[in-house]
Short mmCIF file of C-alpha atoms in Angstrom, two decimals:
data_model
loop_
_atom_site.label_atom_id
_atom_site.label_comp_id
_atom_site.label_asym_id
_atom_site.label_seq_id
_atom_site.Cartn_x
_atom_site.Cartn_y
_atom_site.Cartn_z
CA THR A 903 -44.00 8.37 13.60
CA GLN A 904 -45.13 4.97 14.58
CA PHE A 905 -45.38 3.91 10.99
CA GLU A 906 -41.95 5.08 9.88
CA MET A 907 -40.50 3.38 13.00
CA LEU A 908 -42.04 -0.10 12.04
CA GLN A 909 -40.84 0.48 8.59
CA ARG A 910 -37.29 0.94 9.89
CA ILE A 911 -37.71 -2.19 11.95
CA ALA A 912 -38.76 -4.05 8.95
CA ASP A 913 -35.54 -2.66 6.92
CA TRP A 914 -33.46 -4.24 9.76
CA GLY A 915 -34.73 -7.60 8.74
CA LEU A 916 -37.27 -8.14 11.60
CA PRO A 917 -40.72 -9.39 10.83
CA VAL A 918 -43.51 -6.78 10.66
CA SER A 919 -46.99 -7.43 9.88
CA PRO A 920 -48.01 -6.90 6.16
CA LEU A 921 -51.49 -5.88 7.37
CA LEU A 922 -50.17 -2.74 8.95
CA VAL A 923 -51.40 0.44 7.22
CA ARG A 924 -51.47 4.18 7.93
CA CYS A 925 -55.08 5.57 7.73
CA THR A 926 -56.12 9.14 7.52
CA SER A 927 -59.78 8.92 8.25
CA LEU A 928 -62.25 6.92 10.47
CA GLY A 929 -63.77 5.56 7.51
CA ASP A 930 -60.41 4.16 6.25
CA MET A 931 -59.78 2.61 9.84
CA LEU A 932 -63.17 0.83 9.75
CA GLN A 933 -62.78 -0.37 6.23
CA HIS A 934 -59.36 -2.00 7.01
CA TYR A 935 -60.89 -3.47 10.30
CA ARG A 936 -63.46 -5.22 8.11
CA SER A 937 -60.86 -6.25 5.55
CA ILE A 938 -58.73 -7.91 8.37
CA GLU A 939 -62.05 -9.59 9.89
CA HIS A 940 -62.67 -11.14 6.50
CA ARG A 941 -59.12 -12.58 6.27
CA ARG A 942 -59.00 -13.59 9.87
CA ALA A 943 -59.82 -17.21 9.48
CA ASP A 944 -56.81 -17.62 6.94
CA LEU A 945 -54.16 -15.92 8.88
CA PRO A 946 -51.41 -18.15 10.28
CA TYR A 947 -51.93 -17.03 13.76
CA ASP A 948 -54.97 -16.15 15.98
CA ILE A 949 -56.05 -12.53 16.61
CA ASP A 950 -59.21 -11.05 18.34
CA GLY A 951 -59.24 -7.64 16.72
CA VAL A 952 -57.00 -4.86 15.50
CA VAL A 953 -55.41 -1.85 17.38
CA TYR A 954 -55.74 1.79 16.25
CA LYS A 955 -52.53 3.95 17.37
CA VAL A 956 -52.04 7.73 16.97
CA ASP A 957 -49.26 7.98 14.39
CA ARG A 958 -47.07 10.83 15.61
CA LEU A 959 -44.78 9.81 18.46
CA ASP A 960 -44.74 13.49 19.91
CA TRP A 961 -48.55 13.08 20.13
CA GLN A 962 -48.20 9.81 22.00
CA GLU A 963 -46.03 11.42 24.42
CA ARG A 964 -48.28 14.16 25.01
CA LEU A 965 -51.38 11.95 25.39
CA GLY A 966 -49.56 9.81 28.09
CA PHE A 967 -50.81 6.81 29.86
CA VAL A 968 -53.57 6.06 32.29
CA ALA A 969 -52.70 3.21 35.01
CA LYS A 970 -52.75 0.31 32.65
CA ALA A 971 -52.98 1.51 29.07
CA PRO A 972 -51.93 4.26 26.72
CA ARG A 973 -54.42 7.14 25.88
CA TRP A 974 -52.92 7.02 22.20
CA GLY A 975 -54.03 3.50 21.50
CA MET A 976 -57.24 1.37 21.28
CA ALA A 977 -58.24 -2.05 20.57
CA HIS A 978 -61.20 -2.82 18.25
CA LYS A 979 -62.23 -6.49 19.01
CA PHE A 980 -64.05 -8.65 16.66
CA PRO A 981 -67.60 -9.97 17.50
CA ALA A 982 -67.04 -13.17 19.62
CA GLU A 983 -67.76 -16.54 18.15
CA ARG A 984 -70.78 -18.33 19.77
CA ALA A 985 -72.06 -21.86 20.38
CA GLU A 986 -74.90 -23.71 22.00
CA THR A 987 -74.65 -26.17 24.97
CA THR A 988 -76.27 -27.21 28.22
CA LEU A 989 -75.73 -26.09 31.58
CA GLU A 990 -75.24 -29.41 33.59
CA ALA A 991 -74.14 -28.07 37.08
CA THR A 992 -73.11 -25.08 39.06
CA ALA A 993 -70.35 -24.60 41.76
CA LEU A 994 -68.82 -21.77 43.66
CA GLN A 995 -65.51 -20.19 43.56
CA LEU A 996 -64.24 -18.33 46.72
CA GLY A 997 -61.97 -15.27 45.99
CA SER A 998 -59.33 -13.70 48.28
CA THR A 999 -61.72 -11.16 49.37
CA GLY A 1000 -64.46 -13.61 50.08
CA LYS A 1001 -66.52 -13.13 46.95
CA LEU A 1002 -68.57 -15.97 46.03
CA THR A 1003 -68.41 -16.42 42.21
CA PRO A 1004 -70.83 -19.00 40.64
CA VAL A 1005 -69.36 -21.18 37.82
CA GLY A 1006 -71.35 -23.20 35.37
CA ARG A 1007 -70.37 -26.64 34.30
CA LEU A 1008 -71.28 -27.18 30.54
CA THR A 1009 -71.51 -30.03 28.18
CA PRO A 1010 -68.15 -29.50 26.55
CA VAL A 1011 -68.39 -27.59 23.18
CA SER A 1012 -65.97 -25.94 20.72
CA VAL A 1013 -66.00 -22.22 20.69
CA GLY A 1014 -63.47 -20.59 18.13
CA GLY A 1015 -61.42 -23.75 18.20
CA VAL A 1016 -61.37 -24.07 22.03
CA MET A 1017 -63.19 -26.68 23.89
CA VAL A 1018 -65.10 -25.05 26.73
CA SER A 1019 -66.56 -26.77 29.83
CA ASN A 1020 -66.74 -24.13 32.43
CA VAL A 1021 -68.26 -20.60 32.25
CA THR A 1022 -68.32 -17.71 34.85
CA LEU A 1023 -71.86 -16.82 35.95
CA HIS A 1024 -70.59 -13.70 37.54
CA ASN A 1025 -73.04 -13.23 40.35
CA ARG A 1026 -76.66 -13.88 41.55
CA ASP A 1027 -78.05 -10.85 39.64
CA GLU A 1028 -76.52 -12.34 36.39
CA ILE A 1029 -78.09 -15.71 37.09
CA ALA A 1030 -81.62 -13.89 37.70
CA ARG A 1031 -81.22 -11.75 34.64
CA LEU A 1032 -80.70 -14.91 32.18
CA GLY A 1033 -83.11 -16.93 34.26
CA LEU A 1034 -80.49 -19.80 34.53
CA ARG A 1035 -81.40 -23.30 36.06
CA ILE A 1036 -79.77 -26.70 35.69
CA GLY A 1037 -80.56 -28.20 32.47
CA ASP A 1038 -81.09 -24.98 30.59
CA ARG A 1039 -79.87 -24.96 26.86
CA VAL A 1040 -77.58 -21.90 26.68
CA VAL A 1041 -75.62 -19.84 24.19
CA ILE A 1042 -72.08 -19.20 25.16
CA GLN A 1043 -69.17 -16.88 23.58
CA ARG A 1044 -65.62 -16.15 24.53
CA ALA A 1045 -65.54 -12.70 25.56
CA GLY A 1046 -62.60 -11.12 23.77
CA ASP A 1047 -61.94 -14.70 22.53
CA VAL A 1048 -60.57 -15.62 25.94
CA ILE A 1049 -63.19 -15.73 28.76
CA PRO A 1050 -66.29 -17.94 28.26
CA GLN A 1051 -69.70 -16.29 29.13
CA VAL A 1052 -73.35 -17.17 28.93
CA VAL A 1053 -75.16 -14.61 26.46
CA GLU A 1054 -78.45 -16.21 26.25
CA ASN A 1055 -80.85 -18.81 27.84
CA LEU A 1056 -82.79 -20.65 25.05
CA THR A 1057 -85.01 -22.59 27.39
CA ARG A 1058 -85.91 -20.07 30.20
CA GLU A 1059 -89.64 -20.53 29.62
CA THR A 1060 -89.22 -24.34 30.40
CA PRO A 1061 -90.54 -25.09 33.73
CA ARG A 1062 -87.74 -25.96 36.20
CA GLU A 1063 -86.49 -25.34 39.73
CA ASP A 1064 -85.09 -21.96 40.23
CA TYR A 1065 -81.31 -21.59 41.16
CA ALA A 1066 -81.02 -20.71 44.84
CA PHE A 1067 -77.97 -18.74 45.50
CA PRO A 1068 -76.39 -19.99 48.87
CA ASP A 1069 -76.60 -17.57 51.78
CA HIS A 1070 -73.70 -19.33 53.72
CA CYS A 1071 -70.09 -19.86 52.88
CA PRO A 1072 -69.55 -23.53 51.42
CA GLU A 1073 -66.10 -23.62 53.01
CA CYS A 1074 -66.62 -22.32 56.55
CA ALA A 1075 -70.27 -22.03 56.86
CA SER A 1076 -70.09 -18.28 57.82
CA GLU A 1077 -72.87 -16.01 56.63
CA ALA A 1078 -72.58 -14.91 52.97
CA VAL A 1079 -74.16 -11.47 52.41
CA ALA A 1080 -74.09 -8.65 49.75
CA GLU A 1081 -73.45 -5.16 50.98
CA GLU A 1082 -75.95 -2.45 50.42
CA GLY A 1083 -75.82 -1.34 46.74
CA GLU A 1084 -73.70 -4.38 45.56
CA VAL A 1085 -74.44 -7.36 43.64
CA ASP A 1086 -71.43 -9.46 44.88
CA VAL A 1087 -72.13 -11.86 47.76
CA ARG A 1088 -69.18 -12.32 50.09
CA CYS A 1089 -68.24 -14.68 53.05
CA THR A 1090 -67.96 -12.87 56.36
CA GLY A 1091 -65.54 -15.38 57.77
CA GLY A 1092 -62.42 -13.43 56.61
CA LEU A 1093 -59.14 -15.08 57.78
CA ILE A 1094 -61.01 -17.89 59.62
CA CYS A 1095 -62.36 -19.09 56.27
CA PRO A 1096 -59.82 -21.78 55.02
CA ALA A 1097 -60.47 -20.96 51.38
CA GLN A 1098 -60.09 -17.35 51.78
CA ARG A 1099 -56.72 -17.96 53.61
CA THR A 1100 -55.29 -20.03 50.60
CA GLU A 1101 -56.52 -17.62 48.08
CA ARG A 1102 -55.08 -14.68 49.97
CA LEU A 1103 -51.64 -16.51 50.19
CA LYS A 1104 -51.91 -17.23 46.46
CA HIS A 1105 -52.52 -13.45 45.96
CA PHE A 1106 -49.85 -12.48 48.41
CA VAL A 1107 -47.17 -14.38 46.35
CA SER A 1108 -48.49 -13.46 42.88
CA ARG A 1109 -46.53 -11.46 40.45
CA ALA A 1110 -48.25 -8.16 41.02
CA ALA A 1111 -47.59 -8.50 44.85
CA LEU A 1112 -44.46 -10.07 46.35
CA ASP A 1113 -43.75 -12.17 43.12
CA ILE A 1114 -42.16 -15.27 44.91
CA GLU A 1115 -41.06 -17.69 42.30
CA GLY A 1116 -41.68 -21.41 42.93
CA LEU A 1117 -44.44 -20.87 45.38
CA GLY A 1118 -47.55 -21.59 43.09
CA GLU A 1119 -50.94 -22.52 43.86
CA LYS A 1120 -50.32 -26.39 44.05
CA THR A 1121 -47.62 -25.79 46.50
CA ILE A 1122 -49.57 -23.18 48.67
CA ASP A 1123 -52.40 -25.85 48.73
CA GLU A 1124 -49.88 -28.63 49.82
CA PHE A 1125 -48.26 -26.57 52.46
CA PHE A 1126 -51.56 -25.33 53.89
CA ALA A 1127 -52.93 -28.87 54.05
CA LEU A 1128 -49.83 -29.81 56.22
CA GLY A 1129 -50.50 -26.89 58.45
CA TRP A 1130 -47.26 -25.19 57.50
CA LEU A 1131 -48.80 -22.14 55.85
CA GLU A 1132 -51.57 -20.44 57.59
CA SER A 1133 -50.59 -16.70 57.15
CA PRO A 1134 -48.23 -14.70 55.07
CA ALA A 1135 -45.60 -14.68 57.81
CA ASP A 1136 -45.44 -18.35 57.65
CA ILE A 1137 -43.89 -18.34 54.16
CA PHE A 1138 -40.81 -16.63 55.72
CA ARG A 1139 -40.55 -19.55 58.28
CA LEU A 1140 -40.40 -22.30 55.82
CA LYS A 1141 -36.75 -22.24 56.12
CA ALA A 1142 -36.99 -24.26 59.12
CA ARG A 1143 -38.95 -26.87 57.33
CA ARG A 1144 -36.38 -27.53 54.65
CA ASP A 1145 -35.68 -31.11 55.50
CA ALA A 1146 -39.42 -31.92 55.62
CA ILE A 1147 -39.97 -30.36 52.44
CA VAL A 1148 -37.07 -32.24 50.73
CA GLY A 1149 -38.60 -35.52 51.96
CA ARG A 1150 -41.87 -34.85 50.06
CA GLU A 1151 -42.62 -36.29 46.55
CA GLY A 1152 -41.49 -33.77 43.79
CA TRP A 1153 -39.04 -32.05 45.93
CA LYS A 1154 -35.23 -32.36 45.72
CA ASP A 1155 -32.46 -30.35 47.37
CA LYS A 1156 -32.10 -28.01 44.57
CA SER A 1157 -35.70 -26.97 44.15
CA VAL A 1158 -36.11 -26.53 47.86
CA ASP A 1159 -33.13 -24.22 48.00
CA ASN A 1160 -34.27 -22.40 44.95
CA LEU A 1161 -37.59 -21.78 46.73
CA LEU A 1162 -36.07 -20.63 49.97
CA THR A 1163 -33.63 -18.34 48.26
CA ALA A 1164 -36.48 -16.84 46.35
CA ILE A 1165 -38.36 -16.28 49.77
CA GLU A 1166 -35.31 -14.79 51.45
CA ALA A 1167 -34.94 -12.39 48.50
CA LYS A 1168 -38.27 -10.84 49.72
CA ARG A 1169 -37.29 -9.97 53.36
CA ALA A 1170 -37.01 -6.30 52.33
CA PRO A 1171 -40.03 -6.11 49.95
CA ASP A 1172 -41.51 -2.97 48.25
CA ALA A 1173 -43.96 -1.69 50.80
CA ALA A 1174 -46.71 -0.83 48.13
CA ARG A 1175 -46.46 -4.48 46.71
CA LEU A 1176 -46.66 -5.83 50.30
CA LEU A 1177 -49.72 -3.70 51.09
CA PHE A 1178 -51.51 -4.87 47.69
CA GLY A 1179 -50.52 -8.61 48.68
CA LEU A 1180 -52.54 -8.37 51.77
CA GLY A 1181 -55.77 -8.35 49.65
CA ILE A 1182 -57.56 -5.49 51.44
CA ARG A 1183 -60.74 -4.86 49.63
CA HIS A 1184 -60.71 -1.87 47.23
CA VAL A 1185 -56.90 -1.48 47.61
CA GLY A 1186 -55.31 -2.47 44.21
CA ALA A 1187 -51.90 -1.98 43.05
CA VAL A 1188 -52.37 1.63 41.98
CA THR A 1189 -54.22 2.51 45.21
CA ALA A 1190 -51.44 0.84 47.42
CA ARG A 1191 -48.79 2.95 45.67
CA ASP A 1192 -50.82 6.12 46.06
CA LEU A 1193 -51.26 5.55 49.83
CA LEU A 1194 -47.67 4.77 50.40
CA LYS A 1195 -46.55 7.77 48.20
CA ARG A 1196 -48.49 9.86 50.89
CA PHE A 1197 -47.59 7.97 54.27
CA VAL A 1198 -44.27 6.49 53.17
CA THR A 1199 -44.45 3.65 55.96
CA LEU A 1200 -46.84 0.99 56.51
CA GLU A 1201 -47.06 1.82 60.21
CA ALA A 1202 -48.01 5.39 59.39
CA LEU A 1203 -50.76 4.11 57.02
CA ARG A 1204 -52.14 1.84 59.80
CA ASP A 1205 -52.10 4.57 62.37
CA VAL A 1206 -54.11 7.10 60.22
CA ALA A 1207 -56.57 4.34 58.97
CA GLN A 1208 -57.37 3.41 62.59
CA ARG A 1209 -57.81 6.93 63.56
CA ALA A 1210 -60.09 7.41 60.57
CA GLN A 1211 -62.11 4.43 61.44
CA ALA A 1212 -62.49 5.88 65.11
CA GLY A 1213 -64.03 8.89 63.71
CA ASP A 1214 -60.89 11.33 63.64
CA ALA A 1215 -61.81 13.91 61.25
CA GLU A 1216 -58.33 15.12 60.55
CA ALA A 1217 -57.11 11.43 59.74
CA LEU A 1218 -60.25 11.06 57.34
CA ALA A 1219 -59.27 14.39 55.55
CA GLU A 1220 -55.67 13.12 55.16
CA LEU A 1221 -56.91 9.96 53.45
CA THR A 1222 -59.57 11.56 51.19
CA ALA A 1223 -57.11 14.35 50.13
CA ILE A 1224 -55.21 11.66 48.11
CA ASP A 1225 -56.18 11.73 44.53
CA GLY A 1226 -58.24 8.56 43.89
CA ILE A 1227 -59.01 7.68 47.49
CA GLY A 1228 -62.69 7.71 48.16
CA PRO A 1229 -65.15 6.71 51.13
CA ALA A 1230 -64.99 3.06 49.94
CA VAL A 1231 -61.13 2.71 50.31
CA VAL A 1232 -61.18 4.63 53.77
CA GLU A 1233 -63.92 2.28 55.00
CA ALA A 1234 -62.06 -0.85 53.82
CA LEU A 1235 -58.89 0.19 55.50
CA GLY A 1236 -60.68 1.04 58.53
CA ASP A 1237 -62.50 -2.35 58.71
CA PHE A 1238 -59.14 -4.16 58.03
CA PHE A 1239 -57.34 -2.63 60.88
CA HIS A 1240 -60.34 -2.83 63.25
CA GLU A 1241 -60.30 -6.57 63.30
CA ALA A 1242 -57.87 -7.91 66.11
CA HIS A 1243 -57.02 -10.97 63.96
CA ASN A 1244 -55.89 -8.69 60.98
CA ASN A 1245 -53.76 -6.57 63.20
CA ALA A 1246 -52.30 -9.91 64.51
CA VAL A 1247 -51.46 -11.06 60.92
CA TRP A 1248 -50.00 -7.69 60.14
CA ASP A 1249 -47.66 -7.69 63.20
CA ASP A 1250 -46.49 -11.06 62.56
CA LEU A 1251 -45.78 -10.36 58.95
CA LEU A 1252 -43.77 -7.05 59.91
CA GLY A 1253 -41.81 -9.42 62.36
CA GLU A 1254 -40.60 -11.38 59.58
CA VAL A 1255 -40.03 -8.57 56.71
CA ALA A 1256 -38.65 -5.01 56.70
CA PRO A 1257 -40.05 -3.08 54.00
CA PRO A 1258 -38.00 0.22 53.43
CA PRO A 1259 -39.76 3.47 53.55
CA TYR A 1260 -41.71 4.01 50.35
CA VAL A 1261 -39.91 6.81 48.34
CA ILE A 1262 -40.57 8.04 44.80
CA GLU A 1263 -37.56 8.84 42.96
CA THR A 1264 -37.86 12.08 41.46
CA LYS A 1265 -35.54 14.06 39.10
CA ASP A 1266 -34.40 17.59 40.08
CA SER A 1267 -35.84 20.45 38.15
CA LYS A 1268 -37.42 23.91 38.46
CA VAL A 1269 -40.73 22.40 39.45
CA ALA A 1270 -39.54 19.54 41.52
CA GLY A 1271 -41.32 19.41 44.93
CA LYS A 1272 -43.87 21.88 43.67
CA THR A 1273 -47.58 21.46 43.30
CA VAL A 1274 -48.89 22.28 39.86
CA VAL A 1275 -52.46 23.89 39.49
CA PHE A 1276 -54.33 24.32 36.29
CA THR A 1277 -57.07 27.00 36.36
CA GLY A 1278 -59.33 28.46 33.73
CA ALA A 1279 -59.87 27.19 30.22
CA LEU A 1280 -56.90 25.31 28.55
CA GLU A 1281 -57.04 26.20 24.87
CA THR A 1282 -54.43 23.87 23.14
CA MET A 1283 -54.96 20.73 25.27
CA SER A 1284 -57.22 18.91 27.76
CA ARG A 1285 -56.77 18.70 31.45
CA ASP A 1286 -55.65 15.04 31.24
CA GLU A 1287 -53.12 15.94 28.50
CA ALA A 1288 -51.77 18.93 30.68
CA LYS A 1289 -51.72 16.47 33.72
CA ALA A 1290 -49.81 13.92 31.70
CA GLN A 1291 -47.35 16.39 30.64
CA ALA A 1292 -46.79 17.75 34.10
#
């Protein structure tokens, strides 16, 4: 069991929280949650809640995982601490997919021991729901004790000029629109928008994508301003600029060589990471893996996406047959590969890197390579449990 495992770890001399208990009912769990909440301020470390876990390890294995979390564990957060302050100004942040996110600048205030001066306002609908204007007195909290958010506007009845959400991108002046049925407003400039270019480059080298160590946000901003980085392929051409980089402030031979070595190590990247790194809308890390499991190579994926975008029913069926791939992903892929400049970036990048065919390592067994189908009522487990075991 989980409890016995942690007791054994404690027997070996490693520190285990004295707040750990084994509960036998929902009431016991909630009582212990409230007990820890009362003692929270006196603990020698910060916590934002408790975690409940299924005790039996064989049941944990049976329940399995979803993409990012176990089915056998659940976090129960404490109520967030709140504070009052004033909304002094607003600004816009531009994401890698062109999403315009409004950010509020606050009179700095302490929330749970942390000074907060900026808060995300999420989108134009959230601003309208709260009736936010410059100068309003607001209540903020740190969601999950981490992300500041506005929870109440205390002065919404006070006469003030309404906030007007921009209808053009502040960086490239392209039209900013919300697609039908969506609340997020996005810049339509794509790769011609300088802010999207830098954000996409930062996403491309991030840990979940190509994970190029040493190529951080400040470095990308610096190299972009110099005209050295405009597309992902330019990263792999930085080797030719070694001497120019060494001559810049903060760069020495060793740090430049470390950066170039890290870049060269990604010449044969994982195809799913590379696809995710391109920042195609609706194509997250899990979706990228699912697509490459089916189509194996990036070129095969592009071919089927282009055919689906052109109305090929067979290609469309191939894509939507993949578990988790729906019309939104198919449309996003089609839109991406329909643009000539995106194809140019794609071809340029594949001229610099050579991702091997995406192959999932499988173990040989009696059911290897077979499709498992569950029909009828499952008496001893749920379908998700059965799927996890299979």
